CSV table of C-alpha atoms in Angstrom, one decimal:
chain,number,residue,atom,x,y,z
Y,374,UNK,CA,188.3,90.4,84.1
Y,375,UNK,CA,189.0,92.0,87.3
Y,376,UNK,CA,192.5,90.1,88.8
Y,377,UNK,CA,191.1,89.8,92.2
Y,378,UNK,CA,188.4,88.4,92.2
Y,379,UNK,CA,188.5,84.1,91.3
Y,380,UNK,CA,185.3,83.1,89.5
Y,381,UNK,CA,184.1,79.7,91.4
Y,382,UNK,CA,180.4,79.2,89.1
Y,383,UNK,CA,178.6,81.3,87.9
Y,384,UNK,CA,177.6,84.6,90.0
Y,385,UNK,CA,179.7,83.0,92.4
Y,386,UNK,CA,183.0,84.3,93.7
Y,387,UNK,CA,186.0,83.9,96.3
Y,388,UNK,CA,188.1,86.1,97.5
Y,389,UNK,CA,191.6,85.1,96.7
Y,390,UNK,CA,194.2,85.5,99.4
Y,391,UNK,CA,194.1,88.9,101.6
Y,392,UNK,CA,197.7,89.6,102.6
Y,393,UNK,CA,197.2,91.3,106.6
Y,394,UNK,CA,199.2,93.1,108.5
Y,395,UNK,CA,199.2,95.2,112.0
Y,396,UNK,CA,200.5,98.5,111.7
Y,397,UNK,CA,200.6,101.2,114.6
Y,398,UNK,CA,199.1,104.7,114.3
Y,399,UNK,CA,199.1,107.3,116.4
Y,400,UNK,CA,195.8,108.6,116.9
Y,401,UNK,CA,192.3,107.2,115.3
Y,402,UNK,CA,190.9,110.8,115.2
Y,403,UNK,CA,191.8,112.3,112.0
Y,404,UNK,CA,190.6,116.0,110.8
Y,405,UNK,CA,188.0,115.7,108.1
Y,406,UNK,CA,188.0,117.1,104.7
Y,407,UNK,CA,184.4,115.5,103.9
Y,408,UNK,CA,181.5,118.0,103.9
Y,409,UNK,CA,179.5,116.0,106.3
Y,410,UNK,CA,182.2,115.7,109.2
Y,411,UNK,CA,185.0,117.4,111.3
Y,412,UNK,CA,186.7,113.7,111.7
Y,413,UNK,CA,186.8,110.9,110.7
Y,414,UNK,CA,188.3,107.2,111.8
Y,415,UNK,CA,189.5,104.3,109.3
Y,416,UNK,CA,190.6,101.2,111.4
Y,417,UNK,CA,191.7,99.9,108.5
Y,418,UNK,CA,193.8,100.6,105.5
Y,419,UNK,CA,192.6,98.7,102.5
Y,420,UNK,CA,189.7,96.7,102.2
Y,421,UNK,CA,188.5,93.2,100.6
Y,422,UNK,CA,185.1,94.4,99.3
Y,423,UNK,CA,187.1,95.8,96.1
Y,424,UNK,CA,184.7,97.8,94.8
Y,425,UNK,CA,186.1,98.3,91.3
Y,426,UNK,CA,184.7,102.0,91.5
Y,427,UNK,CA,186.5,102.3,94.7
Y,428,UNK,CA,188.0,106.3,94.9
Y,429,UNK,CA,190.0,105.0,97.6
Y,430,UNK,CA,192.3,103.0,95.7
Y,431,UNK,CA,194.6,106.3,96.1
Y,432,UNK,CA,195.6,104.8,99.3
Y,433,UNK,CA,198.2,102.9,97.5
Y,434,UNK,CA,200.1,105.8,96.8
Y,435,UNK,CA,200.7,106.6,100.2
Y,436,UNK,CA,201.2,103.2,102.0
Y,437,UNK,CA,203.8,101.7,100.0
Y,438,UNK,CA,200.9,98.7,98.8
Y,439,UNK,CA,201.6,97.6,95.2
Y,440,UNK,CA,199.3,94.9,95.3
Y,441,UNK,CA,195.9,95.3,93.7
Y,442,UNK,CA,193.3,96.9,96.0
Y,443,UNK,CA,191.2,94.5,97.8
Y,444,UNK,CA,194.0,92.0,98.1
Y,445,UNK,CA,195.9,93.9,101.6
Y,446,UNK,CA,194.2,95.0,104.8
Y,447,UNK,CA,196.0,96.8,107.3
Y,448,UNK,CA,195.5,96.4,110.8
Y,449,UNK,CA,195.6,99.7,112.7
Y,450,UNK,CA,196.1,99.6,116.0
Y,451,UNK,CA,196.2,102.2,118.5
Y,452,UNK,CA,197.2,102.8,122.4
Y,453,UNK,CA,195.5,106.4,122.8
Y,454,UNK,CA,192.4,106.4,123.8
Y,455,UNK,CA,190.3,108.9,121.9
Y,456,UNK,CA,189.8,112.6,122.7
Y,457,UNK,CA,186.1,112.8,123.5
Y,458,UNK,CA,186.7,116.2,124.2
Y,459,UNK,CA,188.2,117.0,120.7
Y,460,UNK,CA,185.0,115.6,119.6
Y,461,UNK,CA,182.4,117.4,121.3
Y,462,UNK,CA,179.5,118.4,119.4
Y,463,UNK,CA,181.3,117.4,116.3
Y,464,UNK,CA,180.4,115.3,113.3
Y,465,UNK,CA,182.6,112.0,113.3
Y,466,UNK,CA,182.5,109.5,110.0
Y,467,UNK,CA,183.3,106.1,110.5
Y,468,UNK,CA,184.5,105.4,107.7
Y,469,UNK,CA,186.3,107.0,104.8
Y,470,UNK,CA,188.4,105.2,103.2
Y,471,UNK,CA,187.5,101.4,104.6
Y,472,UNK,CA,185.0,99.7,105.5
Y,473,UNK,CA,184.8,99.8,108.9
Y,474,UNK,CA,182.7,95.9,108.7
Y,475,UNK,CA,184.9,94.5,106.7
Y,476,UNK,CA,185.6,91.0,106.9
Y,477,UNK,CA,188.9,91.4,108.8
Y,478,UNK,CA,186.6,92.7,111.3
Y,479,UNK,CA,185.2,89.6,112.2
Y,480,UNK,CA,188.8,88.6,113.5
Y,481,UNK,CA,190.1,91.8,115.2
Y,482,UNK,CA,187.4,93.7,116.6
Y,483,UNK,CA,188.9,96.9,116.0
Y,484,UNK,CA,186.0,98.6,115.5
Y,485,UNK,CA,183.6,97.4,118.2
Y,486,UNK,CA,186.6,98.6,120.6
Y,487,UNK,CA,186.2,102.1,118.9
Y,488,UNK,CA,182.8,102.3,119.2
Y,489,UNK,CA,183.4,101.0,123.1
Y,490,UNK,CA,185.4,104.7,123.6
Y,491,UNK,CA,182.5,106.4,121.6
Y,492,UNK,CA,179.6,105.4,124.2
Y,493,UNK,CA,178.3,108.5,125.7
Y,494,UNK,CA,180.8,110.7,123.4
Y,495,UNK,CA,178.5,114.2,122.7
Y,496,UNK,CA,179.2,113.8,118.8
Y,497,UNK,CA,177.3,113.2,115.7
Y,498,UNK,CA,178.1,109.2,114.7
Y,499,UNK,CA,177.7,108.5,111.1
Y,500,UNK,CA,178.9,104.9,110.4
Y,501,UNK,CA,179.3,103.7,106.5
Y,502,UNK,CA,179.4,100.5,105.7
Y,503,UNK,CA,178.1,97.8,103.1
Y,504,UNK,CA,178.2,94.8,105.3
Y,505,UNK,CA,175.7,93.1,107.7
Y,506,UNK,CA,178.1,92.6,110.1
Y,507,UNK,CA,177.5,95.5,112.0
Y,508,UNK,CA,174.5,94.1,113.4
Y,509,UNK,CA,177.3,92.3,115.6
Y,510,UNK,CA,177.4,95.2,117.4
Y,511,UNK,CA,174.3,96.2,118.0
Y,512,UNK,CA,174.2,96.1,121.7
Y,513,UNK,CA,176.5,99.1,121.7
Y,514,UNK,CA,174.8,100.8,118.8
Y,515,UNK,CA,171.9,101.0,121.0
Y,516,UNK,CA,174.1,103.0,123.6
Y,517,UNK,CA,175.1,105.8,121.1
Y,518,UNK,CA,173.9,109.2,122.0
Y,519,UNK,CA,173.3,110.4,118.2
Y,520,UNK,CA,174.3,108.1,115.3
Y,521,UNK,CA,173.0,107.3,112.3
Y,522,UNK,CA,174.3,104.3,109.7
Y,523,UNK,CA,174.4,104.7,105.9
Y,524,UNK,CA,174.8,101.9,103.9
Y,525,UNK,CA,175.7,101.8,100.1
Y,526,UNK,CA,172.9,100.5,98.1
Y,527,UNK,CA,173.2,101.5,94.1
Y,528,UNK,CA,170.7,98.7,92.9
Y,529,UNK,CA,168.6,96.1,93.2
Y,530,UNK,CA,170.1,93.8,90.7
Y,531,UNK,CA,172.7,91.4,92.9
Y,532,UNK,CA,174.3,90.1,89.4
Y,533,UNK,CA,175.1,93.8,88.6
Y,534,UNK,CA,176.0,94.2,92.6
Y,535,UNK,CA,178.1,91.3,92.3
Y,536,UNK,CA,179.9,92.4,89.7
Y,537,UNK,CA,181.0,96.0,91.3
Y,538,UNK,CA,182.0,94.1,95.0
Y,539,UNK,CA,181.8,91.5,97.6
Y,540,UNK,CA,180.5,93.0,100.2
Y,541,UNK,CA,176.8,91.4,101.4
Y,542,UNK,CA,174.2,91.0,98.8
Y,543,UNK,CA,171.5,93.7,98.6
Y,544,UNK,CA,168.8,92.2,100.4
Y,545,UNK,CA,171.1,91.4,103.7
Y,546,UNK,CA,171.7,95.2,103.3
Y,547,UNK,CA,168.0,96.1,103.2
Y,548,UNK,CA,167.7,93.5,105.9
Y,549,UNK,CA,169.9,94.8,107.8
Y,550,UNK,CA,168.6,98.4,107.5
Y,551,UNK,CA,165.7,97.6,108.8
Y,552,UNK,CA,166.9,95.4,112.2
Y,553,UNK,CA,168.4,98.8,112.6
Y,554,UNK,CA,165.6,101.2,112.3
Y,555,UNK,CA,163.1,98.8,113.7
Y,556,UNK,CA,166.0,98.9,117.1
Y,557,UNK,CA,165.5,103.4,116.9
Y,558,UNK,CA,168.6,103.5,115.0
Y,559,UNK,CA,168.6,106.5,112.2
Y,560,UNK,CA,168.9,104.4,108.7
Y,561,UNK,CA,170.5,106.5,105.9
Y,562,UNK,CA,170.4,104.6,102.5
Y,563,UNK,CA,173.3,106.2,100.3
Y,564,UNK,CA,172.7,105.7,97.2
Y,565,UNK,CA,176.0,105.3,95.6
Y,566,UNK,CA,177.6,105.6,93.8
Y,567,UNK,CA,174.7,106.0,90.9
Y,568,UNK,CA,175.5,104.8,87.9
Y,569,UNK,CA,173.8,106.5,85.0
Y,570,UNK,CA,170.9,104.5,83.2
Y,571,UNK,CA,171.2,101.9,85.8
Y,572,UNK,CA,170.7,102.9,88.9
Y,573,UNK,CA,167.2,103.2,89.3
Y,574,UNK,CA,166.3,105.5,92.3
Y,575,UNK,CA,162.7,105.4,92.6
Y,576,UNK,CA,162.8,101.7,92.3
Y,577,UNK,CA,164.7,101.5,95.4
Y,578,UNK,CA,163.1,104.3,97.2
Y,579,UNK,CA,159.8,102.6,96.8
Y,580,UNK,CA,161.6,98.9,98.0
Y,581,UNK,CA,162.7,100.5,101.6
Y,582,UNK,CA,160.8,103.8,101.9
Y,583,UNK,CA,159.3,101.9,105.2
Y,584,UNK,CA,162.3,102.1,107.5
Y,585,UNK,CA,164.8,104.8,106.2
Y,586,UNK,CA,165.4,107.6,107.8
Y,587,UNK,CA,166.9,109.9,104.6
Y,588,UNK,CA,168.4,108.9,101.9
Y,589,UNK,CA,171.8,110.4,100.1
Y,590,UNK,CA,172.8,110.2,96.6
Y,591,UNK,CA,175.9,110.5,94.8
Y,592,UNK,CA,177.1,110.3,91.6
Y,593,UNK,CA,179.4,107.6,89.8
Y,594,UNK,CA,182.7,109.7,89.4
Y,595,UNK,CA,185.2,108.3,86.9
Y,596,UNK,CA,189.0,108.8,87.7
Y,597,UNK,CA,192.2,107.3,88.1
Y,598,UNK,CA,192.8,103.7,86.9
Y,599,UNK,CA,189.0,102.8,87.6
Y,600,UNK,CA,187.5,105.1,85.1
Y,601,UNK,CA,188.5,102.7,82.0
Y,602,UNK,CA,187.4,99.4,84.1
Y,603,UNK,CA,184.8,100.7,84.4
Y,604,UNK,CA,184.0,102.3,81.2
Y,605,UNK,CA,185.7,98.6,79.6
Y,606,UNK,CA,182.9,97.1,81.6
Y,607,UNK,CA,179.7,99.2,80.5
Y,608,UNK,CA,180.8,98.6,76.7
Y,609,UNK,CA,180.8,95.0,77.6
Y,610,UNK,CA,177.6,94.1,79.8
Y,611,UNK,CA,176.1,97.5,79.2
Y,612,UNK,CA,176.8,98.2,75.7
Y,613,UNK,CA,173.3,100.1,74.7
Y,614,UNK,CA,174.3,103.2,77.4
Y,615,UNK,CA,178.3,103.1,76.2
Y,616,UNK,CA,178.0,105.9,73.7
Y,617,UNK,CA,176.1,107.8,76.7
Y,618,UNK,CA,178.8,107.0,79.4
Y,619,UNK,CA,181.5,108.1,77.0
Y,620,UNK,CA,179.7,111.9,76.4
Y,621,UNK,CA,179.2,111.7,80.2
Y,622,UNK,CA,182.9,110.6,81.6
Y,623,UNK,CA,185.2,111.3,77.7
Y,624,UNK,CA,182.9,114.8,77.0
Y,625,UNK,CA,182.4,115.9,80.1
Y,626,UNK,CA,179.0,116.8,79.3
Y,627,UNK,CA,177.1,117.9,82.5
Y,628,UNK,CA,173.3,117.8,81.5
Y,629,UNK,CA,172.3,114.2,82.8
Y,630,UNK,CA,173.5,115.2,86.5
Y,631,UNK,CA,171.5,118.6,86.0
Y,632,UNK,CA,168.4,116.5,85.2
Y,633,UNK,CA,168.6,113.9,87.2
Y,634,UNK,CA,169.5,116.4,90.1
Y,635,UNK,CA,166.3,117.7,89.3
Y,636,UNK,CA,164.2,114.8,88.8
Y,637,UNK,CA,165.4,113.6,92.5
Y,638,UNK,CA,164.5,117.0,94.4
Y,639,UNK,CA,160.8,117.2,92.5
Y,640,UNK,CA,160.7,113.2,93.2
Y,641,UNK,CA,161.4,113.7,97.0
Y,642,UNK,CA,159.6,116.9,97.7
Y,643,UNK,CA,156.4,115.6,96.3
Y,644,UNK,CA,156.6,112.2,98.4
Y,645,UNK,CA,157.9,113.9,101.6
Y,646,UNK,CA,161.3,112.0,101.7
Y,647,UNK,CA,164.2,113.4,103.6
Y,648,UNK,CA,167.2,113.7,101.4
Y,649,UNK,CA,170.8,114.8,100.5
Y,650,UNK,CA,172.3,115.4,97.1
Y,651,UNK,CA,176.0,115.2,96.9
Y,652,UNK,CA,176.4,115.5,93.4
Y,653,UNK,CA,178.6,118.1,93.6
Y,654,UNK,CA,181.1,116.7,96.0
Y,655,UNK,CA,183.7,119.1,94.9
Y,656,UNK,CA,181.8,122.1,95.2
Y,657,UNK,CA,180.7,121.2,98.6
Y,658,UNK,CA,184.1,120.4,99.8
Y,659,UNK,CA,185.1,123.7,98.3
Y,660,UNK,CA,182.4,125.8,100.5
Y,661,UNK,CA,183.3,123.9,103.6
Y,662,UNK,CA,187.2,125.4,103.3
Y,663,UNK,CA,185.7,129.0,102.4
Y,664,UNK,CA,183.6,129.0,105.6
Y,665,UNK,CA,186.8,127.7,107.5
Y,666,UNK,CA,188.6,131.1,106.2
């Protein structure tokens, strides 16, 4: 069903071949359009998770890739060493479109030697990844002045994990959430992105309560070439919710966001849990350019 991914048994899957490349950039620093940051830093372009609700696929269009994402990884490399300066008292988000742990990681290194430059850097660290891998690093983790790590957790189910990416299963994620908070790093758990009548919030709130710091949600957005793979996918394992899906993503209609929105802030308030909504991506990227003006 999804070309890059080669079935080995059952709930078992390889990765079929990951064309890499080095490429040369000119600075790792680049302005941020995200709410939650001023920059942000992407060592990679590409990335062999394929997530098949991945938004950023888009990076096709402008790297000249016309193989299917998750089957190319650049290699960024980079002689300038980063402006700590430019970063000063700023949020920085590593990373936006990558995973900063990917596997290719494991090779090059490239972002251990970022975080190197970022030791005593007086910024706001928020690093985003899906992989256990970063616990690699956790001797310079330790050294950061103010850094948090989110990781992407949408379920508890690893069959229905499995099938959206190949990233490390659910419980290394928990796991490793927890090495970090129980080492006095700040654990977010983002919750994304949710996918409606399946993602079950207070289900995994109440698995890792114990050692995270706040959690974030998001909502499953459906564009692009994604939206009917997706969609093709819920009528096939998910078919009881399909006719819900399509008045959600075909008719646009708004109301299950609006209550679950709700249910989530009455849920949190009443059980004192730190949280962020980010339903409304847009919207929030909007009022960050108006307060710019």
């Amino acid at each position: 069903m999804f070309p890059n991914i080669e079935v080995i048994e059952e709930n078992k899957w390889r990765l079929k071949s990951v064309i890499v490349k080095e490429i040369n950039t000119p600075d790792y620093l680049t302005a941020s359009k995200l709410p939650a940051s001023d920059y942000v830093i992407n060592p990679y372009v590409g990335c062999p998770h394929a997530c098949i609700y991945c938004y950023a696929c888009f990076m096709k269009r402008f790297t000249g890739h016309t193989e299917e994402w998750g089957t190319f990884v650049d290699v960024k490399r980079c002689n300038k060493k980063i402006n700590l300066k430019k970063i000063e008292n700023k949020t920085v988000f590593l990373s936006s479109v990558t995973d900063c742990y990917n596997p290719i990681e494991e090779e090059y290194g490239i972002t251990r030697n970022i975080l190197k430059q970022l030791i005593g850097a007086n910024c706001r660290l928020n690093i985003s990844t899906k992989s256990k891998l970063i616990l690699r690093d956790l001797d310079l983790l330790k050294q950061m002045k103010n850094l948090e790590v989110s990781m992407s957790i949408n379920t508890l189910d690893e069959n229905f994990k499995n099938d959206m990416d190949k990233a490390s299963s659910i419980n290394e994620r928990l796991e490793t959430l927890k090495t970090l908070h129980d080492n006095g790093i700040k654990t977010v758990l983002f919750m994304s992105p949710m996918f409606p009548y399946i993602t079950d919030f207070k289900e995994i709130i109440q698995k890792s309560k114990e050692y995270i710091d706040e959690y974030w949600f998001e909502n499953l957005n459906l564009r692009g070439n994604y939206k009917k793979i997706i969609l093709d996918y819920i009528k096939e394992k998910h078919s009881q919710h399909y006719d819900q899906y399509v008045d959600i993503y075909i008719k646009k209609n708004k109301t299950y966001w609006e209550e679950l929105s709700k249910e989530i802030k009455e849920y949190c308030e009443e059980n004192d849990i730190k949280y962020t909504n980010f339903f409304y991506h847009e919207e929030l990227v909007s009022n960050k350019q108006r307060s710019k003006e």
